[in-house]
PDB file of C-alpha atoms and ligand atoms in Angstrom:
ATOM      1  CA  UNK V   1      73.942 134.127 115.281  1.00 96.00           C
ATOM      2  CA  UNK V   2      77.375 134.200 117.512  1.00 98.00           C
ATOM      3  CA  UNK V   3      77.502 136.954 119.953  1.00 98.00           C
ATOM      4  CA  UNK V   4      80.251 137.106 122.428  1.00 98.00           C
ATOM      5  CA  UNK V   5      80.690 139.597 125.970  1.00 98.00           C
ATOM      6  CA  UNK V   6      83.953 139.907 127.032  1.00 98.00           C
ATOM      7  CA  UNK V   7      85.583 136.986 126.301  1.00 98.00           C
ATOM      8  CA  UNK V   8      89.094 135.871 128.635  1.00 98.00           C
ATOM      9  CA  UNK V   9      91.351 133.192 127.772  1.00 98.00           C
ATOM     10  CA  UNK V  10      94.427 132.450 127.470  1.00 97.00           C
ATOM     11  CA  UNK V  11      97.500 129.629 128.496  1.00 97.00           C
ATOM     12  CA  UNK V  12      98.931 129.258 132.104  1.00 95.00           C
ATOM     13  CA  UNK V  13      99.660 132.541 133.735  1.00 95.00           C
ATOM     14  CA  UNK V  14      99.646 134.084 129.988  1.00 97.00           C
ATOM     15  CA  UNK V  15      96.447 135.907 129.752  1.00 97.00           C
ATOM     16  CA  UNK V  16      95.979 136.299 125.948  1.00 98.00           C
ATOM     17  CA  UNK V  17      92.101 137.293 125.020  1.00 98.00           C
ATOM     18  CA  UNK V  18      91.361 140.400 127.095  1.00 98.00           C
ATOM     19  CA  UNK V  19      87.614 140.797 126.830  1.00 97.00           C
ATOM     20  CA  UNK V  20      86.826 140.472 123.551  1.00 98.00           C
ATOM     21  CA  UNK V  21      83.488 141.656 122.277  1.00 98.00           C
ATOM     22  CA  UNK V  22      82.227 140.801 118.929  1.00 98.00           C
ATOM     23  CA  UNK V  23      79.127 139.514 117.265  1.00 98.00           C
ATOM     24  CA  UNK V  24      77.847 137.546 113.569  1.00 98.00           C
ATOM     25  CA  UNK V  25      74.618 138.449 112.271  1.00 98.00           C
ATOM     26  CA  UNK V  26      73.129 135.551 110.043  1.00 97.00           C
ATOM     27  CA  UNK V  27      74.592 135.398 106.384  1.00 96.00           C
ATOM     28  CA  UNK V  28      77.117 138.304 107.322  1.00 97.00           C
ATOM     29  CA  UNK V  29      80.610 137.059 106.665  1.00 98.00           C
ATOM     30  CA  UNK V  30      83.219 138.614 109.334  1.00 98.00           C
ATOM     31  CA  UNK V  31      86.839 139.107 109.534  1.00 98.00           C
ATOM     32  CA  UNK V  32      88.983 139.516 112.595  1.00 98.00           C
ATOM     33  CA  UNK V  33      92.228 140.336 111.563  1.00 96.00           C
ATOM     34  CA  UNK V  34      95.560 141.140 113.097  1.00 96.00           C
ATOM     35  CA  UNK V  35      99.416 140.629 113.440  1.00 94.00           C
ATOM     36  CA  UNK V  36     100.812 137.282 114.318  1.00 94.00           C
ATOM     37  CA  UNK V  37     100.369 136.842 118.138  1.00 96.00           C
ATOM     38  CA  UNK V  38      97.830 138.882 118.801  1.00 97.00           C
ATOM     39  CA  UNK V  39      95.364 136.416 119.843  1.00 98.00           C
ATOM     40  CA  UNK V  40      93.476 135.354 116.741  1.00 98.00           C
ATOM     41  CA  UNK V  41      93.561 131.405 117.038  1.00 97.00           C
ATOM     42  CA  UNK V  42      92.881 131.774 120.832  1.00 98.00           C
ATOM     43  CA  UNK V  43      89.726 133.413 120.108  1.00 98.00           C
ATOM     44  CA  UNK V  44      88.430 130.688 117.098  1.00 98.00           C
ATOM     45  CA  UNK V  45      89.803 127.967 119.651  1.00 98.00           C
ATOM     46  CA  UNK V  46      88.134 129.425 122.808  1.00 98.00           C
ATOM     47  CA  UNK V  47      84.406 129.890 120.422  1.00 98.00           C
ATOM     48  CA  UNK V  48      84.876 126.513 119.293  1.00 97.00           C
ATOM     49  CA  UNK V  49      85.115 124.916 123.087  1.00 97.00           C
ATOM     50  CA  UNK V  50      88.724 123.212 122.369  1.00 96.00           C
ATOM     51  CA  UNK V  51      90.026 125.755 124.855  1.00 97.00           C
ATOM     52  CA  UNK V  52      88.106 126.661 128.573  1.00 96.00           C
ATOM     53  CA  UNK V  53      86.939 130.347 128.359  1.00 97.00           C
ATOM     54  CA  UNK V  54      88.117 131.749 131.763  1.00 97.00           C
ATOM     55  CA  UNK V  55      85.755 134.917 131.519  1.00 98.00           C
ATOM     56  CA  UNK V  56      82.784 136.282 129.537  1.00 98.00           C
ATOM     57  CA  UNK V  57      79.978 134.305 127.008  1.00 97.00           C
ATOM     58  CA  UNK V  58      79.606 133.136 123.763  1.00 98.00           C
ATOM     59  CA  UNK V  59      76.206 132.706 122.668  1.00 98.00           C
ATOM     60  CA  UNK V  60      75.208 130.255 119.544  1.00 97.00           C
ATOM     61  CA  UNK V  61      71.604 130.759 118.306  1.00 95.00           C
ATOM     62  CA  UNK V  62      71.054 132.792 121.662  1.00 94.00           C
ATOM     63  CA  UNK V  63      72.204 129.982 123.468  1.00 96.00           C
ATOM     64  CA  UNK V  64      75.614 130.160 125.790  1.00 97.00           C
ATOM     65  CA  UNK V  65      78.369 127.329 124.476  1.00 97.00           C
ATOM     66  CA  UNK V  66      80.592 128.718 126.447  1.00 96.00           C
ATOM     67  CA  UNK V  67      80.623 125.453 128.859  1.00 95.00           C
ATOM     68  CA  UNK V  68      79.695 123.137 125.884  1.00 96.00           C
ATOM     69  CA  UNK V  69      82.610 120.925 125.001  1.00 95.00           C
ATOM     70  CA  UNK V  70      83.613 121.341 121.423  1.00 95.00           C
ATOM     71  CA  UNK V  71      81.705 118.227 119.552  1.00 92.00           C
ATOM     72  CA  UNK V  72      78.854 119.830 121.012  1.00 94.00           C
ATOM     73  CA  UNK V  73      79.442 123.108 119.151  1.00 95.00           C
ATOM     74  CA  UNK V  74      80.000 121.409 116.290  1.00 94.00           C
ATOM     75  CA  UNK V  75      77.096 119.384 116.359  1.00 93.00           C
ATOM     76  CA  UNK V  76      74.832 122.970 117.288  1.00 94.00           C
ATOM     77  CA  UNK V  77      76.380 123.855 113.903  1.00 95.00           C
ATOM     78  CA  UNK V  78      79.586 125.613 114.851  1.00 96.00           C
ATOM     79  CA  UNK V  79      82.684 124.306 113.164  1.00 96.00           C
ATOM     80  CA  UNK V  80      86.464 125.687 113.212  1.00 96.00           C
ATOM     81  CA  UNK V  81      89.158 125.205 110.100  1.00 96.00           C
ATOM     82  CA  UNK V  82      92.135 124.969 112.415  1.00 94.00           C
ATOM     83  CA  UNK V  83      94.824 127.006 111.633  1.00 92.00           C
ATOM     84  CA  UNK V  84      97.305 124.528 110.144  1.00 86.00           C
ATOM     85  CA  UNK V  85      95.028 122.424 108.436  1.00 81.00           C
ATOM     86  CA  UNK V  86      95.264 119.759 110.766  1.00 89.00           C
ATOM     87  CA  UNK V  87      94.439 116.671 108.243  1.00 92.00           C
ATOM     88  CA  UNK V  88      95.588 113.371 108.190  1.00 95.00           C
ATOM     89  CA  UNK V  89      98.240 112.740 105.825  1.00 95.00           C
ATOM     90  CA  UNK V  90      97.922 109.094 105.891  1.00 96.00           C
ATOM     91  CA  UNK V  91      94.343 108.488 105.432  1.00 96.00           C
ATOM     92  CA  UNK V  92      92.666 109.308 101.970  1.00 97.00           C
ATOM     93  CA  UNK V  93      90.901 112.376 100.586  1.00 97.00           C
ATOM     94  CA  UNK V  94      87.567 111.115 101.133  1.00 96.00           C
ATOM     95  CA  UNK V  95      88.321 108.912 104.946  1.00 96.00           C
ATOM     96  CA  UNK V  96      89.516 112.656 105.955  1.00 96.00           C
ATOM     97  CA  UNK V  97      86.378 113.930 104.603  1.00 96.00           C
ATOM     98  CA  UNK V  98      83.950 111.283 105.862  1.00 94.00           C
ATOM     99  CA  UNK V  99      85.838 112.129 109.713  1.00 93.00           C
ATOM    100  CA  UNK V 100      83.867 115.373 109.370  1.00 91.00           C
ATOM    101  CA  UNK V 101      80.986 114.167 109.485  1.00 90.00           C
ATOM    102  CA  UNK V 102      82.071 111.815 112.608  1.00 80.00           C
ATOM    103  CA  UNK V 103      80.195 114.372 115.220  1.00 72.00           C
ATOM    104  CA  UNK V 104      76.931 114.561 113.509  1.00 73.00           C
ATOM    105  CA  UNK V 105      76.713 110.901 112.836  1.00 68.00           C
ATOM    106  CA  UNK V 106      77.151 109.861 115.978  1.00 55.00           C
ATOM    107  CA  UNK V 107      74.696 112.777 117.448  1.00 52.00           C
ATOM    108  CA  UNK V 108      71.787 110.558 115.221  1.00 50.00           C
ATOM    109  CA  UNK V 109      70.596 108.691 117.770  1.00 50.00           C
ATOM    110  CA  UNK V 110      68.619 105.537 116.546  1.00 48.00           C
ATOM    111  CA  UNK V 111      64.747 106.896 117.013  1.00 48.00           C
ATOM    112  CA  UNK V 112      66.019 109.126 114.861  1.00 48.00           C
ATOM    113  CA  UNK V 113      67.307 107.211 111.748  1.00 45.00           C
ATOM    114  CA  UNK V 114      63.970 108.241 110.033  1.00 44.00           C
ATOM    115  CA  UNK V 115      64.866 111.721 109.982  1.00 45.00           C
ATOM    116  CA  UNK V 116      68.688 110.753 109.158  1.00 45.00           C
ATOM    117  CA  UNK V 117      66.965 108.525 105.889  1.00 45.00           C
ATOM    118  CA  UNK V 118      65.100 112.057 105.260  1.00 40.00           C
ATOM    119  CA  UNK V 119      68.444 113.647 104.669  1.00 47.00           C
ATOM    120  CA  UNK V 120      68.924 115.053 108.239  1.00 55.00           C
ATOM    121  CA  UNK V 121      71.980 113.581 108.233  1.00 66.00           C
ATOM    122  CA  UNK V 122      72.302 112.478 104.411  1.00 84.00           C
ATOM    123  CA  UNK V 123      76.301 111.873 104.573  1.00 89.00           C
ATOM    124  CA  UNK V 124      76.538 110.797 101.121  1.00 89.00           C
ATOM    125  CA  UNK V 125      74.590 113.944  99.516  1.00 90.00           C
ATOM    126  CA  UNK V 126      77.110 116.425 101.686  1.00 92.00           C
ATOM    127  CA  UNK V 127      80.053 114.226 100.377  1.00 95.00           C
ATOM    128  CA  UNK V 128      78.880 114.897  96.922  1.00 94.00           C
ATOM    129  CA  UNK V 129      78.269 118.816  97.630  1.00 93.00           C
ATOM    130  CA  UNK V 130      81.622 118.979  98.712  1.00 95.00           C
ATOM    131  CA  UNK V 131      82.870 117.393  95.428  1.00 96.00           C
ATOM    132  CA  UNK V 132      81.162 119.657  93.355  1.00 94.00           C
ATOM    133  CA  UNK V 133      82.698 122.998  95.115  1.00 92.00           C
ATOM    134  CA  UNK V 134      86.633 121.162  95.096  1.00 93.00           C
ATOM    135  CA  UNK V 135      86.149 119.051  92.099  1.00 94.00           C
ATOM    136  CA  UNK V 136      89.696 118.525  92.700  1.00 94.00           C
ATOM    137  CA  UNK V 137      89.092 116.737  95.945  1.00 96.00           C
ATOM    138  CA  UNK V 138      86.744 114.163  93.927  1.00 97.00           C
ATOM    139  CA  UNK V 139      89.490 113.822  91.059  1.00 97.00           C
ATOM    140  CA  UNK V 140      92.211 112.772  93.904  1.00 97.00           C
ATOM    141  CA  UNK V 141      89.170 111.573  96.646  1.00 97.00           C
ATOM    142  CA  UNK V 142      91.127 108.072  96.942  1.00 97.00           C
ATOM    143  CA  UNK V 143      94.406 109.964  97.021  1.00 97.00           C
ATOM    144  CA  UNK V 144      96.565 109.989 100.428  1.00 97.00           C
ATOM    145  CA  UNK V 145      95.937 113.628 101.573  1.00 97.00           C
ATOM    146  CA  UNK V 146      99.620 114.046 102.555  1.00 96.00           C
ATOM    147  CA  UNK V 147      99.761 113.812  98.409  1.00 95.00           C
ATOM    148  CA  UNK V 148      98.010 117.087  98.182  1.00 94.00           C
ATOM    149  CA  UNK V 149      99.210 120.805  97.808  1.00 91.00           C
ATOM    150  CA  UNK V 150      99.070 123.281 100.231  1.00 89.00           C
ATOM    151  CA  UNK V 151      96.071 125.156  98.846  1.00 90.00           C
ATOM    152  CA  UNK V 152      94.452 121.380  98.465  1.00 93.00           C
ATOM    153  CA  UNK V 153      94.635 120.780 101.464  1.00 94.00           C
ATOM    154  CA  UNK V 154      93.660 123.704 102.771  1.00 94.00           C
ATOM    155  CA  UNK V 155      90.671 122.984 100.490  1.00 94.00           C
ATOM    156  CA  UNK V 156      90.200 119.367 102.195  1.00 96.00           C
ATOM    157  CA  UNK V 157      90.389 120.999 105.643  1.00 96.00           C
ATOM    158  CA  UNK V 158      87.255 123.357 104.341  1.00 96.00           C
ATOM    159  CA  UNK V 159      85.376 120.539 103.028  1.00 96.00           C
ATOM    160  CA  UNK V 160      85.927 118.149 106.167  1.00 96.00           C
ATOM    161  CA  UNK V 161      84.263 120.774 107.916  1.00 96.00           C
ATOM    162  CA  UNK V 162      81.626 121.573 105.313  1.00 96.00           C
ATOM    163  CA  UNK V 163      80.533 117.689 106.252  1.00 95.00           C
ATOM    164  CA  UNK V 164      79.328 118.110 109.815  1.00 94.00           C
ATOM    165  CA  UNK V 165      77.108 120.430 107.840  1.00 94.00           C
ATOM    166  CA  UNK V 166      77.659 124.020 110.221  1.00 95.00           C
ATOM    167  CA  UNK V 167      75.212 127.050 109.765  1.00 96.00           C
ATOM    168  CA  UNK V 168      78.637 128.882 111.052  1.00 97.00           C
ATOM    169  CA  UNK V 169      81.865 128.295 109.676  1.00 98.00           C
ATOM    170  CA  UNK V 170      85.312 129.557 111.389  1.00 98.00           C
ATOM    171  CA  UNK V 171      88.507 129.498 109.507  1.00 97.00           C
ATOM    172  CA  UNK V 172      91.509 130.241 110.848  1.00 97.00           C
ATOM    173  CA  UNK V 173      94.213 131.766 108.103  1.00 95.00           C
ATOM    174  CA  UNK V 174      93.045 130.085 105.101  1.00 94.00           C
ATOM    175  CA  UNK V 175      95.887 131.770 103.141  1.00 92.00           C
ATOM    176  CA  UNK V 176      98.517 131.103 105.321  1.00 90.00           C
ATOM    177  CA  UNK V 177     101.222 128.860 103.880  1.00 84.00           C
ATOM    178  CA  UNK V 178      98.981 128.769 100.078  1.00 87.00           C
ATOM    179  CA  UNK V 179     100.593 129.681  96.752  1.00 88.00           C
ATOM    180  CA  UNK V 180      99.102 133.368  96.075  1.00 88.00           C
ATOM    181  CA  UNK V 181      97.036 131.775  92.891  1.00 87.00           C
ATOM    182  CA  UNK V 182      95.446 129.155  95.090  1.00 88.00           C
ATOM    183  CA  UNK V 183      94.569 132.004  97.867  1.00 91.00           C
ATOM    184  CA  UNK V 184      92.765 133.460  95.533  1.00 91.00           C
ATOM    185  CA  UNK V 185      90.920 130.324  94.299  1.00 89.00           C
ATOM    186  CA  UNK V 186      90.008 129.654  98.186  1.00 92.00           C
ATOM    187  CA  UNK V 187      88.881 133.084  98.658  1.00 93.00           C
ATOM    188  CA  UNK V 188      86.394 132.551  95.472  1.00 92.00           C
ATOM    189  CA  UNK V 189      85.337 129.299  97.462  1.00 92.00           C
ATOM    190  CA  UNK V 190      84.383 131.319 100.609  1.00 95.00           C
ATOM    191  CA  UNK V 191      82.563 134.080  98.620  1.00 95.00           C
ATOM    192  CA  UNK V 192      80.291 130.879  96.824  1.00 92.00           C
ATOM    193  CA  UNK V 193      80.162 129.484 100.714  1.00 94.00           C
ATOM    194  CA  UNK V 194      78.688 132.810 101.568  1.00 95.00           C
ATOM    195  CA  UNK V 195      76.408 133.404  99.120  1.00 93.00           C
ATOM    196  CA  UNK V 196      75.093 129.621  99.760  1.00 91.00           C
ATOM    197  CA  UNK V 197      73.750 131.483 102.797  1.00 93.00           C
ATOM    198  CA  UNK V 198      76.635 129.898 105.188  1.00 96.00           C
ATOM    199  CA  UNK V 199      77.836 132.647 107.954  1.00 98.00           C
ATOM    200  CA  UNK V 200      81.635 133.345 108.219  1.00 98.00           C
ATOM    201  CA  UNK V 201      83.979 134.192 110.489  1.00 98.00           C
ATOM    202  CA  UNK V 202      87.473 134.580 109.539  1.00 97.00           C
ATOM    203  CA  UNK V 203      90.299 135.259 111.176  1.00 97.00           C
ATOM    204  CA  UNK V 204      93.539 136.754 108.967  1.00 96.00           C
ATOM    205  CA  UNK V 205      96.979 138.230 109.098  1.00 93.00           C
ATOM    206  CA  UNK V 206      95.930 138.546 105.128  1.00 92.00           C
ATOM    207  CA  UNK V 207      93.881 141.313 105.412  1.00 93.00           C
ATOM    208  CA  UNK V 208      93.417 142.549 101.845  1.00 92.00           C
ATOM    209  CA  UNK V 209      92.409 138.775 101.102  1.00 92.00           C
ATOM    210  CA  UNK V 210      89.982 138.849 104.171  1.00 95.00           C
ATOM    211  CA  UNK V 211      88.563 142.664 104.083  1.00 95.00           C
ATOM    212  CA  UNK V 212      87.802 141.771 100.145  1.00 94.00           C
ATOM    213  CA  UNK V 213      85.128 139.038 101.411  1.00 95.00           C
ATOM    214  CA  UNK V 214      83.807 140.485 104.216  1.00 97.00           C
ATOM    215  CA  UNK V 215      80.742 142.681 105.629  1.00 97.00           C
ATOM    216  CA  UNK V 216      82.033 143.259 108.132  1.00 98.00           C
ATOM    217  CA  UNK V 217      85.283 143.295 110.170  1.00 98.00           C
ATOM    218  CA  UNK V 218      87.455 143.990 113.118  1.00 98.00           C
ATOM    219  CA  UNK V 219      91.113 144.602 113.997  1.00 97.00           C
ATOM    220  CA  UNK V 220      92.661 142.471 117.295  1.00 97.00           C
ATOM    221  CA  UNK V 221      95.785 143.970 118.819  1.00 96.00           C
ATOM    222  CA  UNK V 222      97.346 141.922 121.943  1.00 97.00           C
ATOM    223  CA  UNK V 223      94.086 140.122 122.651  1.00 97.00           C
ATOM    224  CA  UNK V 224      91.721 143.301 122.250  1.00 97.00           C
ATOM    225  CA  UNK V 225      89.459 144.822 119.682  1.00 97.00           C
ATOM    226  CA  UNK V 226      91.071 147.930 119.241  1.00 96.00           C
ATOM    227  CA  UNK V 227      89.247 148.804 115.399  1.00 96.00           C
ATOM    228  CA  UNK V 228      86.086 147.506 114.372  1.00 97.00           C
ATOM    229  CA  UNK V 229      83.657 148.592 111.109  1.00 97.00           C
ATOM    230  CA  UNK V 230      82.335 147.573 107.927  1.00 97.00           C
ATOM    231  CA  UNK V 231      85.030 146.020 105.573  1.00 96.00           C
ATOM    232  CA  UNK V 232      84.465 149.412 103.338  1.00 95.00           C
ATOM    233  CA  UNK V 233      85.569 151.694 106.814  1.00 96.00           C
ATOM    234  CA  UNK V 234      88.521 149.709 107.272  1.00 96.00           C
ATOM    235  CA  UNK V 235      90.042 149.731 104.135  1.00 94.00           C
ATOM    236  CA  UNK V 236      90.044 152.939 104.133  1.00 93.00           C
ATOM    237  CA  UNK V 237      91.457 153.537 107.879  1.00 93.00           C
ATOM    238  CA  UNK V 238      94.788 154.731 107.912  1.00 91.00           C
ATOM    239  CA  UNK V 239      95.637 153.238 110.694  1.00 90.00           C
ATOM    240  CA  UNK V 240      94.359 149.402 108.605  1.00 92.00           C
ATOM    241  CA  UNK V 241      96.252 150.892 105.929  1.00 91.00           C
ATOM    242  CA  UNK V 242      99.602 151.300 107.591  1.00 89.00           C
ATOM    243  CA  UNK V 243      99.707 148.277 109.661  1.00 88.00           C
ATOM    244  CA  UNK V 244      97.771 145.394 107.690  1.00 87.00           C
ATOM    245  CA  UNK V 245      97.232 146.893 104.046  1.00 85.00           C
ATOM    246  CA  UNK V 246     101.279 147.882 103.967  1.00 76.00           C
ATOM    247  CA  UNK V 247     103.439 146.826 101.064  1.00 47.00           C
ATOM    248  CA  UNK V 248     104.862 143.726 102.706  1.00 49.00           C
ATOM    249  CA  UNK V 249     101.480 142.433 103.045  1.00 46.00           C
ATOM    250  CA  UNK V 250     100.413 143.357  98.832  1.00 48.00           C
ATOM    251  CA  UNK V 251     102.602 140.513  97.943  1.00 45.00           C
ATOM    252  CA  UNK V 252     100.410 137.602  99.214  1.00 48.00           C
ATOM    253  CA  UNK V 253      97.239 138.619  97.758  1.00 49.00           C
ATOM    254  CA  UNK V 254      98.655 140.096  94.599  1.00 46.00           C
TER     255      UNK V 254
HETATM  256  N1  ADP K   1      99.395 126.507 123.374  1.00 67.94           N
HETATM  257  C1  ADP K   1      99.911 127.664 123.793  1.00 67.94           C
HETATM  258  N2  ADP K   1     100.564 127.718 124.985  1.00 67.94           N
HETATM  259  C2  ADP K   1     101.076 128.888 125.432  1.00 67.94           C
HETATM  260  N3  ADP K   1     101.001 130.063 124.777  1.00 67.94           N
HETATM  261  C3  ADP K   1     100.368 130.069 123.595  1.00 67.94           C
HETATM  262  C4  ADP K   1      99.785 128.877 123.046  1.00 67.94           C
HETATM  263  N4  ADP K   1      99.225 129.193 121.855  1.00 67.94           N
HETATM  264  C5  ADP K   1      99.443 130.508 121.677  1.00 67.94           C
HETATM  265  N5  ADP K   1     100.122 131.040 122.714  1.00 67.94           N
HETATM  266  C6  ADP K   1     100.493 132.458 122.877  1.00 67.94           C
HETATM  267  O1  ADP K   1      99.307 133.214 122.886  1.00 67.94           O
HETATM  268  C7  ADP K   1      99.457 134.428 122.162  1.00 67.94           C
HETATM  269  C8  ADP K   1      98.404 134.502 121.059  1.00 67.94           C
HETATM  270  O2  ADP K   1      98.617 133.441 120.152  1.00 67.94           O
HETATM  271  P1  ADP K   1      97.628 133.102 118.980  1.00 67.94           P
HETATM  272  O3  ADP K   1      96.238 133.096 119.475  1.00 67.94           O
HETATM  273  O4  ADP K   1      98.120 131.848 118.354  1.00 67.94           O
HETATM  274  O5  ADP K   1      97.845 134.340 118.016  1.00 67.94           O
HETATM  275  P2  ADP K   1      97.542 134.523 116.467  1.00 67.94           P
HETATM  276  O6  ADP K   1      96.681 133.383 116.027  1.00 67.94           O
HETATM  277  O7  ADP K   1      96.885 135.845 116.346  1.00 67.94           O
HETATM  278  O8  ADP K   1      98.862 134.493 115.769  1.00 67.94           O
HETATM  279  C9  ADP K   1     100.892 134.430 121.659  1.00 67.94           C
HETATM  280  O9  ADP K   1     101.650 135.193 122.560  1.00 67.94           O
HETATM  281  C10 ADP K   1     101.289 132.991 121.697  1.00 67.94           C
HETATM  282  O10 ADP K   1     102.669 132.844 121.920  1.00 67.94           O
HETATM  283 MG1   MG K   2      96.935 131.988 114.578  1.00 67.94          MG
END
């Protein structure tokens, strides 16, 4: 489904992705994981078009994106939960949800409002699927979503994306800044997500949390692939072990 050849990027004169090489079969949830800084966000932000690959391709459905700007992508069924959440404290639950489905909406063009009555586009029936996996986002869905919790939000930021209805999601650090309980109950979220038939790609400094979800996996050091296998392989990898799976990291999962 994604498949990307030696990806550049980076900011200025700093280079930070360093051909990266990596690909998402259908259904297969993945995990990139790696320390802070080593090029993780870069990678989801360069896939999802918000930042100009300088080298290499990213195919979509064996088509290249890598020129596409990023409501495009999102609209060929790519979508990215930034890193940070990114939600808008001031608007409700449900306005920040309803925003997520602002790229597909406006893709309907009007010769096709029949297929959008069909369900194409049926915002109101993703709204409700979105409910029903956070019921808590329905309980507080006229709630300001500055209101919210960490791990709610983090839940919102999930959903909004779940409404421009992607066949691949990215999330960037879905544990980061959540109460341990609540990483938990988002990593139960991604496993249901998964099993829904939705692909996955994840990116993690968590990566117990991550390696517990995934098929498959690989480790980024300074904007390369330096470790790569199925979840199973690297779990057991020493070198995973020592520099992810280490006792500092025990305490956010456990
Ligand atoms: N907007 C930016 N401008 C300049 N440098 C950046 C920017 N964002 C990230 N970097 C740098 O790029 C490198 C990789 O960052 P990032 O992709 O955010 O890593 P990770 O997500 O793995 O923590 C870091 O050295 C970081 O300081
Ligand atoms: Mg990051």
């Amino acid at each position: 489904m994604l498949k990307i050849l030696n990806l550049e990027a980076g900011y200025g004169a700093l280079r930070v992705l360093k051909g990266i090489s990596l690909h998402v079969a259908p259904g297969e949830a993945v995990a990139v994981i790696g320390a802070n800084g080593a090029g993780k966000t870069t990678l989801l932000k360069t896939i999802a078009g918000i930042l100009k690959a300088r080298a290499g391709e990213v195919e979509f459905d064996k088509r290249p994106i890598h020129h596409d700007p990023a409501e495009r992508i999102v609209r060929r069924g790519c979508c990215l939960v930034p890193e940070g959440r990114h939600i808008f404290g001031t608007l409700t639950v449900r306005e920040n949800l309803l925003l997520g489905a602002y790229s597909v909406a406006r893709a309907a063009r009007p010769w096709k409002l029949r297929r959008r009555q069909n369900g194409d586009h049926d915002i109101d029936g993703t709204l409700e699927q979105v409910y029903e996996l956070f019921g808590i986002l329905k309980e507080r869905s006229s709630q300001l979503a500055g209101t919210l919790s960490g791990g709610q939000q983090q839940m919102l930021a999930i959903g909004r994306a779940l409404m421009s209805r992607p066949r691949l999601l990215m999330m960037d650090e879905p544990s980061l800044g959540v109460a341990p309980l609540v990483v938990k109950d988002i990593y139960k979220t991604i496993v249901n997500l998964k099993r829904s038939g939705l692909t996955i790609l994840l990116v993690e400094q968590n990566a117990r949390a991550a390696l517990a979800v995934a098929d498959r996996g690989y480790v980024i050091e300074t904007g390369q692939i330096v470790l790569q296998g199925t979840a199973r392989q690297l779990c057991d990898s020493p070198e995973v072990q020592r520099a992810y799976l280490g006792k500092e990291y025990r305490s956010i999962d456990e």
